[in-house]
Amino acid sequence: MSSTLHAVFGHPVAHSLSPRIHAAFGAQTGIDVHYTAIDAAPDTFADALAAFADAGGTGANVTLPLKEQAHALASTRSARAERAGAVNTLVRQGEAWHGDNTDGAGLVRDLTERHGLDLRGRRTLLIGAGGAARGVAPALLEAGITELFVVNRTPARADALADALGEPGRVHPRYLEQLGELGEFELIVNSTSAGRGGAFPSLPRSLVGMRTAAVDLSYGEAAVPFLAWARAHECRDAIDGLGMLVEQAAESFELWHDVRPQTAPVFEALRARDASLFTAD
Ligand code: ATR
């Protein structure tokens, strides 16, 4: 077997579940996985990635806040990474990095296969316009949602994301203050990092219809404020980002190893662990 060396780069990254997920995929598929977490601030990331390549690194995941930088550092990029303007997966090809983005495919697979949602025809609201939003918006459009409304605390970023998506007939930037006038949505995706400590924006009840699915791209405590809102307003589905995390990891694993791992057992194990976050002890 050829040797492989993988890592996830982020800042902070100590909390990352990716090493555990890839180790589980390796055990399941019989592949010898060496996957570590490397903390790199934006100003040290380029050097850290070069050092990793020198040490024999064959592939990497990239998480907050480095995905746009990874896009710039990749010599070649997949069409979906290009469209997202963000890279979460790097594959060493010769002396260069190839950049891809598996976040959107991971989200769509989680929603359609694990949760059984049909995304086609859903009028969709995307809250937030940062790196996470950029990663998932193209895949949502490709999955057949009808219109995509993008709202963001900083309006210019919503405008920029809508422009980058290049479908002015389907993608509409709007102000957060306009949320009460936008009507009902069948899919509401929270991509903001507000749940990680900031004040969560207040969202009107009028967004919720008969079959609204509310999805937070975060998991654990960061997903609690938005999903609490979704449950309080009786959204039919309230889904956190743990399944997306496992699915995007599986997509990356397949890019590196040419084998598709089974995600269900890994998801169940992480879900059981996650549940302990909410118990009294
Ligand atoms: P990520 O890669 O997680 O998307 P990011 O690029 O820093 O990280 O984007 C964070 C997103 O969360 C942005 O849409 C940000 O809004 P701004 O563009 O106005 O900064 C949004 N966000 C963060 N804290 C927020 C809060 N308290 N209320 C509303 N939006 C918030």
Short mmCIF file of C-alpha atoms and ligand atoms in Angstrom, two decimals:
data_model
loop_
_atom_site.label_atom_id
_atom_site.label_comp_id
_atom_site.label_asym_id
_atom_site.label_seq_id
_atom_site.Cartn_x
_atom_site.Cartn_y
_atom_site.Cartn_z
CA MET A 1 0.00 0.00 0.00
CA SER A 2 1.34 3.46 -0.84
CA SER A 3 1.72 5.66 2.22
CA THR A 4 -0.69 8.52 2.72
CA LEU A 5 -0.55 11.46 5.08
CA HIS A 6 -3.54 13.70 5.66
CA ALA A 7 -4.47 16.56 7.96
CA VAL A 8 -7.12 19.13 8.66
CA PHE A 9 -5.94 22.74 8.85
CA GLY A 10 -7.97 25.29 10.79
CA HIS A 11 -7.80 27.94 13.49
CA PRO A 12 -8.85 26.82 16.02
CA VAL A 13 -8.82 23.17 15.09
CA ALA A 14 -8.31 21.23 18.33
CA HIS A 15 -12.08 20.60 18.55
CA SER A 16 -12.27 19.15 15.02
CA LEU A 17 -13.99 15.78 14.68
CA SER A 18 -12.34 15.15 11.29
CA PRO A 19 -9.39 13.05 12.58
CA ARG A 20 -11.86 10.77 14.37
CA ILE A 21 -14.12 10.52 11.31
CA HIS A 22 -11.28 9.67 8.93
CA ALA A 23 -9.82 7.14 11.37
CA ALA A 24 -13.23 5.45 11.50
CA PHE A 25 -13.46 5.42 7.69
CA GLY A 26 -9.95 3.94 7.53
CA ALA A 27 -10.81 1.18 10.01
CA GLN A 28 -13.95 0.38 8.06
CA THR A 29 -12.27 0.21 4.64
CA GLY A 30 -8.96 -1.31 5.70
CA ILE A 31 -7.01 1.77 4.61
CA ASP A 32 -4.04 2.84 6.73
CA VAL A 33 -5.10 6.40 7.60
CA HIS A 34 -2.69 8.92 9.09
CA TYR A 35 -4.76 12.05 9.67
CA THR A 36 -3.89 14.80 12.13
CA ALA A 37 -5.15 18.28 13.02
CA ILE A 38 -2.80 21.21 12.36
CA ASP A 39 -3.56 24.61 13.84
CA ALA A 40 -2.58 27.38 11.42
CA ALA A 41 -3.57 31.03 11.63
CA PRO A 42 -4.23 32.80 8.31
CA ASP A 43 -0.76 34.36 8.27
CA THR A 44 0.99 31.02 8.80
CA PHE A 45 -1.23 28.75 6.70
CA ALA A 46 0.73 28.96 3.42
CA ASP A 47 3.99 28.02 5.18
CA ALA A 48 2.33 25.28 7.23
CA LEU A 49 0.82 23.76 4.09
CA ALA A 50 4.17 23.86 2.28
CA ALA A 51 5.87 22.19 5.25
CA PHE A 52 3.15 19.54 5.28
CA ALA A 53 3.76 18.84 1.57
CA ASP A 54 7.52 18.60 2.21
CA ALA A 55 6.81 16.07 4.95
CA GLY A 56 4.91 13.90 2.47
CA GLY A 57 1.38 15.25 2.92
CA THR A 58 -0.88 13.79 0.27
CA GLY A 59 -4.16 15.47 1.09
CA ALA A 60 -5.75 17.95 3.46
CA ASN A 61 -9.03 19.29 4.64
CA VAL A 62 -9.30 22.99 5.33
CA THR A 63 -11.76 24.54 7.74
CA LEU A 64 -12.44 27.94 9.29
CA PRO A 65 -11.10 30.50 8.57
CA LEU A 66 -8.84 29.20 5.79
CA LYS A 67 -11.15 28.02 2.99
CA GLU A 68 -10.83 31.10 0.81
CA GLN A 69 -7.05 31.10 1.27
CA ALA A 70 -6.92 27.42 0.32
CA HIS A 71 -8.77 28.35 -2.86
CA ALA A 72 -6.01 30.83 -3.66
CA LEU A 73 -3.20 28.38 -2.79
CA ALA A 74 -4.52 25.60 -5.03
CA SER A 75 -2.89 25.46 -8.48
CA THR A 76 -5.92 23.79 -10.04
CA ARG A 77 -9.52 23.64 -8.82
CA SER A 78 -12.66 21.65 -9.50
CA ALA A 79 -15.59 23.45 -11.06
CA ARG A 80 -17.55 23.31 -7.80
CA ALA A 81 -14.64 24.79 -5.82
CA GLU A 82 -14.32 27.51 -8.42
CA ARG A 83 -17.99 28.33 -8.17
CA ALA A 84 -17.88 28.36 -4.37
CA GLY A 85 -14.72 30.48 -4.23
CA ALA A 86 -13.69 28.28 -1.31
CA VAL A 87 -11.75 25.03 -0.93
CA ASN A 88 -12.22 22.49 1.87
CA THR A 89 -10.27 19.61 0.31
CA LEU A 90 -6.76 19.60 -1.13
CA VAL A 91 -5.31 16.73 -3.13
CA ARG A 92 -1.57 16.58 -3.81
CA GLN A 93 -0.96 16.14 -7.52
CA GLY A 94 2.74 16.01 -8.39
CA GLU A 95 4.28 19.16 -6.96
CA ALA A 96 1.01 21.09 -6.63
CA TRP A 97 -2.30 21.14 -4.78
CA HIS A 98 -5.62 20.52 -6.48
CA GLY A 99 -8.52 22.20 -4.66
CA ASP A 100 -12.05 20.86 -4.34
CA ASN A 101 -15.06 21.65 -2.22
CA THR A 102 -17.11 18.79 -0.79
CA ASP A 103 -19.26 20.86 1.59
CA GLY A 104 -22.19 21.41 -0.76
CA ALA A 105 -22.32 17.80 -1.93
CA GLY A 106 -22.08 16.71 1.71
CA LEU A 107 -25.01 18.92 2.71
CA VAL A 108 -27.20 17.77 -0.18
CA ARG A 109 -26.42 14.12 0.46
CA ASP A 110 -27.22 14.48 4.16
CA LEU A 111 -30.54 16.22 3.48
CA THR A 112 -31.69 13.95 0.67
CA GLU A 113 -30.36 10.56 1.75
CA ARG A 114 -30.18 10.67 5.55
CA HIS A 115 -33.19 12.91 6.12
CA GLY A 116 -35.17 11.94 3.03
CA LEU A 117 -35.88 15.51 1.94
CA ASP A 118 -36.71 16.27 -1.66
CA LEU A 119 -35.02 19.61 -2.30
CA ARG A 120 -36.52 20.10 -5.73
CA GLY A 121 -38.92 23.00 -5.92
CA ARG A 122 -38.11 24.37 -2.47
CA ARG A 123 -38.12 28.12 -2.08
CA THR A 124 -34.96 28.62 -0.04
CA LEU A 125 -33.60 31.20 2.38
CA LEU A 126 -29.87 31.26 3.07
CA ILE A 127 -28.92 33.27 6.14
CA GLY A 128 -25.29 34.39 6.04
CA ALA A 129 -22.93 34.98 3.13
CA GLY A 130 -19.51 33.92 4.44
CA GLY A 131 -17.33 30.97 3.52
CA ALA A 132 -19.83 28.37 4.69
CA ALA A 133 -22.62 29.92 2.61
CA ARG A 134 -20.41 30.06 -0.47
CA GLY A 135 -19.58 26.39 -0.09
CA VAL A 136 -23.18 25.17 -0.05
CA ALA A 137 -25.11 27.62 -2.27
CA PRO A 138 -24.04 26.17 -5.65
CA ALA A 139 -24.95 22.63 -4.62
CA LEU A 140 -28.37 23.73 -3.37
CA LEU A 141 -29.07 25.38 -6.71
CA GLU A 142 -27.93 22.27 -8.55
CA ALA A 143 -30.15 20.11 -6.33
CA GLY A 144 -33.17 21.85 -7.81
CA ILE A 145 -34.34 24.43 -5.30
CA THR A 146 -36.41 27.10 -7.02
CA GLU A 147 -35.35 30.49 -5.75
CA LEU A 148 -32.53 31.28 -3.34
CA PHE A 149 -32.87 34.38 -1.17
CA VAL A 150 -29.62 35.41 0.54
CA VAL A 151 -29.68 37.66 3.61
CA ASN A 152 -26.67 38.77 5.57
CA ARG A 153 -25.84 41.15 8.40
CA THR A 154 -23.44 42.93 6.03
CA PRO A 155 -25.51 43.46 2.87
CA ALA A 156 -22.51 43.84 0.55
CA ARG A 157 -21.52 40.22 1.18
CA ALA A 158 -25.00 38.99 0.27
CA ASP A 159 -24.77 41.01 -2.95
CA ALA A 160 -21.32 39.59 -3.69
CA LEU A 161 -22.45 36.00 -3.14
CA ALA A 162 -25.53 36.50 -5.31
CA ASP A 163 -23.35 37.98 -8.06
CA ALA A 164 -20.85 35.13 -7.84
CA LEU A 165 -23.61 32.53 -8.21
CA GLY A 166 -24.45 34.07 -11.57
CA GLU A 167 -28.14 33.20 -11.69
CA PRO A 168 -29.91 36.54 -11.24
CA GLY A 169 -33.26 35.00 -12.13
CA ARG A 170 -33.09 32.58 -9.19
CA VAL A 171 -30.81 34.21 -6.62
CA HIS A 172 -31.94 37.33 -4.77
CA PRO A 173 -29.94 39.23 -2.14
CA ARG A 174 -32.13 40.86 0.52
CA TYR A 175 -31.62 42.83 3.74
CA LEU A 176 -32.05 41.15 7.13
CA GLU A 177 -34.59 43.87 7.93
CA GLN A 178 -36.71 42.70 4.98
CA LEU A 179 -37.18 39.17 6.36
CA GLY A 180 -40.74 39.91 7.45
CA GLU A 181 -41.74 40.71 3.86
CA LEU A 182 -40.28 37.68 2.12
CA GLY A 183 -43.05 35.16 2.80
CA GLU A 184 -42.67 31.46 3.59
CA PHE A 185 -39.73 29.22 2.78
CA GLU A 186 -39.59 25.45 2.43
CA LEU A 187 -35.89 25.40 3.26
CA ILE A 188 -34.09 27.77 5.61
CA VAL A 189 -30.33 27.31 5.95
CA ASN A 190 -28.41 29.07 8.69
CA SER A 191 -24.79 29.47 7.63
CA THR A 192 -23.89 32.25 10.06
CA SER A 193 -21.44 31.82 12.89
CA ALA A 194 -23.80 33.78 15.16
CA GLY A 195 -24.51 30.66 17.25
CA ARG A 196 -20.83 30.53 18.19
CA GLY A 197 -21.20 33.38 20.64
CA GLY A 198 -22.72 36.40 18.89
CA ALA A 199 -26.27 37.63 19.33
CA PHE A 200 -28.44 35.53 17.07
CA PRO A 201 -30.54 37.66 14.68
CA SER A 202 -34.26 37.58 15.41
CA LEU A 203 -36.24 35.79 12.71
CA PRO A 204 -39.96 36.28 12.09
CA ARG A 205 -42.51 33.47 12.31
CA SER A 206 -43.75 34.41 8.84
CA LEU A 207 -40.78 32.55 7.32
CA VAL A 208 -42.24 29.19 8.37
CA GLY A 209 -44.76 27.27 6.28
CA MET A 210 -46.32 23.81 6.32
CA ARG A 211 -43.18 21.91 5.31
CA THR A 212 -40.29 24.12 6.28
CA ALA A 213 -36.99 22.36 6.86
CA ALA A 214 -34.60 24.38 9.02
CA VAL A 215 -30.94 23.45 8.64
CA ASP A 216 -27.98 24.75 10.60
CA LEU A 217 -24.57 24.11 9.08
CA SER A 218 -23.08 24.00 12.59
CA TYR A 219 -23.52 21.23 15.12
CA GLY A 220 -23.36 20.96 18.89
CA GLU A 221 -23.83 24.10 20.93
CA ALA A 222 -23.33 26.45 17.96
CA ALA A 223 -26.49 25.05 16.34
CA VAL A 224 -28.66 25.41 19.44
CA PRO A 225 -30.01 28.99 19.00
CA PHE A 226 -31.24 28.55 15.42
CA LEU A 227 -32.63 25.05 15.94
CA ALA A 228 -34.40 26.21 19.12
CA TRP A 229 -36.05 28.92 17.02
CA ALA A 230 -36.99 26.32 14.38
CA ARG A 231 -38.58 24.00 16.95
CA ALA A 232 -40.39 26.84 18.71
CA HIS A 233 -41.89 27.86 15.36
CA GLU A 234 -42.79 24.27 14.44
CA CYS A 235 -40.60 23.81 11.42
CA ARG A 236 -41.26 20.29 10.15
CA ASP A 237 -37.55 19.42 10.19
CA ALA A 238 -34.79 20.87 12.37
CA ILE A 239 -31.43 19.51 11.24
CA ASP A 240 -27.93 20.31 12.44
CA GLY A 241 -24.67 20.07 10.51
CA LEU A 242 -23.32 16.85 11.98
CA GLY A 243 -24.55 14.75 9.07
CA MET A 244 -23.11 17.22 6.57
CA LEU A 245 -19.78 17.03 8.40
CA VAL A 246 -19.67 13.25 8.01
CA GLU A 247 -20.84 13.37 4.38
CA GLN A 248 -18.32 16.00 3.28
CA ALA A 249 -15.63 13.91 4.99
CA ALA A 250 -16.76 10.85 3.02
CA GLU A 251 -16.56 12.83 -0.22
CA SER A 252 -13.02 13.91 0.67
CA PHE A 253 -12.07 10.35 1.65
CA GLU A 254 -13.25 9.11 -1.73
CA LEU A 255 -11.23 11.78 -3.54
CA TRP A 256 -8.09 10.69 -1.73
CA HIS A 257 -8.53 6.92 -1.53
CA ASP A 258 -10.94 6.09 -4.35
CA VAL A 259 -13.18 4.22 -1.93
CA ARG A 260 -16.55 5.41 -0.66
CA PRO A 261 -16.90 4.71 3.08
CA GLN A 262 -20.21 4.02 4.80
CA THR A 263 -21.28 7.10 6.71
CA ALA A 264 -24.22 5.79 8.76
CA PRO A 265 -22.23 3.99 11.50
CA VAL A 266 -19.86 6.95 11.89
CA PHE A 267 -22.75 9.41 12.05
CA GLU A 268 -24.56 7.32 14.66
CA ALA A 269 -21.45 7.09 16.82
CA LEU A 270 -20.89 10.85 16.68
CA ARG A 271 -24.57 11.57 17.31
CA ALA A 272 -24.48 9.45 20.44
CA ARG A 273 -21.44 11.35 21.62
CA ASP A 274 -23.03 14.69 20.70
CA ALA A 275 -26.14 13.90 22.72
CA SER A 276 -24.00 13.93 25.85
CA LEU A 277 -23.54 17.67 25.31
CA PHE A 278 -27.12 18.14 26.37
CA THR A 279 -27.31 15.84 29.38
CA ALA A 280 -27.07 17.19 32.89
CA ASP A 281 -23.86 15.34 33.75
P1 ATR B 1 -18.00 31.01 7.76
O1 ATR B 1 -16.90 30.39 6.97
O2 ATR B 1 -18.43 30.26 8.98
O3 ATR B 1 -19.15 31.40 6.90
P2 ATR B 1 -17.34 33.78 7.83
O4 ATR B 1 -16.89 33.79 6.41
O5 ATR B 1 -16.60 34.56 8.86
O6 ATR B 1 -17.36 32.32 8.41
O7 ATR B 1 -18.89 34.21 7.84
C1 ATR B 1 -19.63 34.27 9.02
C2 ATR B 1 -21.06 34.59 8.66
O8 ATR B 1 -21.84 34.69 9.86
C3 ATR B 1 -21.22 35.91 7.94
O9 ATR B 1 -22.33 35.82 7.09
C4 ATR B 1 -21.50 36.85 9.12
O10 ATR B 1 -22.13 38.05 8.77
P3 ATR B 1 -21.23 39.32 8.28
O11 ATR B 1 -20.88 39.04 6.85
O12 ATR B 1 -22.12 40.47 8.47
O13 ATR B 1 -20.03 39.34 9.20
C5 ATR B 1 -22.41 35.99 9.93
N1 ATR B 1 -22.52 36.37 11.33
C6 ATR B 1 -21.59 36.20 12.30
N2 ATR B 1 -22.06 36.64 13.49
C7 ATR B 1 -23.32 37.10 13.27
C8 ATR B 1 -24.34 37.68 14.10
N3 ATR B 1 -24.15 37.86 15.41
N4 ATR B 1 -25.51 38.04 13.51
C9 ATR B 1 -25.71 37.84 12.19
N5 ATR B 1 -24.78 37.30 11.35
C10 ATR B 1 -23.61 36.94 11.89
#
